[in-house]
Amino acid sequence: MSSIRNARKQIRFGHNGGELDVLANYLDSVTCIANLLPQKSDKFAIYKNAVELLYEVICDPLVSKQWRYACLDHLYKPLLNAERYACNESDRITLARLKIDMHVLVPHFL
């Protein structure tokens, strides 16, 4: 679990920005953890947290542009999985709001 926390820090602040392995390993770890969870709501929460992390990085002008683009390129993976496990109207509304924010804010930061 601490390795995921470390990966989250590295991704969020753009440490090792040139290493896409950190991002790919983090997303693989998120998927492995989600697969171990029995309930759809728990899986949704895991993927939603990953989407929010990548979204924060994309919108942070203090993180290198290259790293923000890398996070944007990988955003679809947890987003699609979160959509798959959205099991109630509240989850779907949460994702819809994130998508609206992304469409509005992301072009201004990239």
GROMACS .gro file of C-alpha atoms in nm:
model
  110
    1MET     CA    1   0.000   0.000   0.000
    2SER     CA    2   0.285   0.240   0.073
    3SER     CA    3   0.421   0.189  -0.278
    4ILE     CA    4   0.090   0.317  -0.417
    5ARG     CA    5   0.110   0.619  -0.187
    6ASN     CA    6   0.463   0.687  -0.308
    7ALA     CA    7   0.353   0.650  -0.668
    8ARG     CA    8   0.061   0.890  -0.605
    9LYS     CA    9   0.307   1.149  -0.469
   10GLN     CA   10   0.542   1.105  -0.761
   11ILE     CA   11   0.257   1.137  -1.009
   12ARG     CA   12   0.091   1.431  -0.837
   13PHE     CA   13   0.402   1.644  -0.810
   14GLY     CA   14   0.565   1.530  -1.132
   15HIS     CA   15   0.867   1.368  -0.968
   16ASN     CA   16   1.050   1.153  -1.220
   17GLY     CA   17   0.839   1.324  -1.485
   18GLY     CA   18   1.026   1.154  -1.763
   19GLU     CA   19   0.943   0.807  -1.637
   20LEU     CA   20   0.611   0.683  -1.770
   21ASP     CA   21   0.672   0.356  -1.586
   22VAL     CA   22   0.562   0.520  -1.261
   23LEU     CA   23   0.229   0.616  -1.416
   24ALA     CA   24   0.175   0.280  -1.585
   25ASN     CA   25   0.267   0.087  -1.269
   26TYR     CA   26   0.033   0.302  -1.061
   27LEU     CA   27  -0.259   0.240  -1.296
   28ASP     CA   28  -0.182  -0.133  -1.303
   29SER     CA   29  -0.175  -0.136  -0.922
   30VAL     CA   30  -0.509   0.045  -0.907
   31THR     CA   31  -0.657  -0.219  -1.136
   32CYS     CA   32  -0.512  -0.504  -0.927
   33ILE     CA   33  -0.653  -0.357  -0.606
   34ALA     CA   34  -0.991  -0.293  -0.766
   35ASN     CA   35  -1.003  -0.653  -0.890
   36LEU     CA   36  -0.954  -0.776  -0.533
   37LEU     CA   37  -1.249  -0.578  -0.401
   38PRO     CA   38  -1.585  -0.755  -0.397
   39GLN     CA   39  -1.824  -0.462  -0.428
   40LYS     CA   40  -1.878  -0.239  -0.729
   41SER     CA   41  -1.899   0.072  -0.511
   42ASP     CA   42  -1.549   0.005  -0.373
   43LYS     CA   43  -1.411  -0.050  -0.722
   44PHE     CA   44  -1.575   0.273  -0.834
   45ALA     CA   45  -1.413   0.463  -0.547
   46ILE     CA   46  -1.067   0.330  -0.633
   47TYR     CA   47  -1.097   0.428  -0.999
   48LYS     CA   48  -1.256   0.765  -0.916
   49ASN     CA   49  -0.959   0.848  -0.693
   50ALA     CA   50  -0.722   0.765  -0.977
   51VAL     CA   51  -0.920   0.986  -1.217
   52GLU     CA   52  -0.914   1.272  -0.967
   53LEU     CA   53  -0.539   1.237  -0.918
   54LEU     CA   54  -0.469   1.253  -1.291
   55TYR     CA   55  -0.713   1.541  -1.331
   56GLU     CA   56  -0.532   1.740  -1.058
   57VAL     CA   57  -0.201   1.686  -1.233
   58ILE     CA   58  -0.339   1.788  -1.571
   59CYS     CA   59  -0.474   2.115  -1.429
   60ASP     CA   60  -0.162   2.205  -1.228
   61PRO     CA   61   0.043   2.464  -1.420
   62LEU     CA   62   0.341   2.405  -1.189
   63VAL     CA   63   0.384   2.050  -1.318
   64SER     CA   64   0.579   2.011  -1.641
   65LYS     CA   65   0.375   2.017  -1.958
   66GLN     CA   66   0.520   1.685  -2.070
   67TRP     CA   67   0.399   1.516  -1.750
   68ARG     CA   68   0.054   1.673  -1.775
   69TYR     CA   69   0.019   1.543  -2.130
   70ALA     CA   70   0.130   1.196  -2.016
   71CYS     CA   71  -0.138   1.199  -1.746
   72LEU     CA   72  -0.396   1.317  -1.999
   73ASP     CA   73  -0.300   1.034  -2.233
   74HIS     CA   74  -0.360   0.778  -1.956
   75LEU     CA   75  -0.674   0.933  -1.806
   76TYR     CA   76  -0.909   0.720  -2.015
   77LYS     CA   77  -0.808   0.397  -1.838
   78PRO     CA   78  -0.940   0.471  -1.488
   79LEU     CA   79  -1.222   0.684  -1.631
   80LEU     CA   80  -1.364   0.398  -1.837
   81ASN     CA   81  -1.336   0.161  -1.543
   82ALA     CA   82  -1.505   0.410  -1.311
   83GLU     CA   83  -1.790   0.437  -1.561
   84ARG     CA   84  -1.820   0.060  -1.568
   85TYR     CA   85  -1.852   0.036  -1.190
   86ALA     CA   86  -2.077   0.338  -1.135
   87CYS     CA   87  -2.366   0.158  -0.971
   88ASN     CA   88  -2.602   0.439  -0.878
   89GLU     CA   89  -2.714   0.781  -0.993
   90SER     CA   90  -2.483   0.961  -0.752
   91ASP     CA   91  -2.177   0.788  -0.901
   92ARG     CA   92  -2.287   0.875  -1.253
   93ILE     CA   93  -2.345   1.239  -1.155
   94THR     CA   94  -1.999   1.254  -0.996
   95LEU     CA   95  -1.840   1.130  -1.318
   96ALA     CA   96  -2.049   1.365  -1.530
   97ARG     CA   97  -1.930   1.661  -1.322
   98LEU     CA   98  -1.570   1.551  -1.357
   99LYS     CA   99  -1.609   1.521  -1.732
  100ILE     CA  100  -1.768   1.866  -1.757
  101ASP     CA  101  -1.486   2.015  -1.551
  102MET     CA  102  -1.233   1.842  -1.773
  103HIS     CA  103  -1.389   1.976  -2.091
  104VAL     CA  104  -1.394   2.328  -1.949
  105LEU     CA  105  -1.065   2.348  -1.759
  106VAL     CA  106  -0.819   2.115  -1.928
  107PRO     CA  107  -0.782   2.314  -2.255
  108HIS     CA  108  -0.679   2.620  -2.053
  109PHE     CA  109  -0.393   2.441  -1.881
  110LEU     CA  110  -0.245   2.256  -2.177
   0.00000   0.00000   0.00000
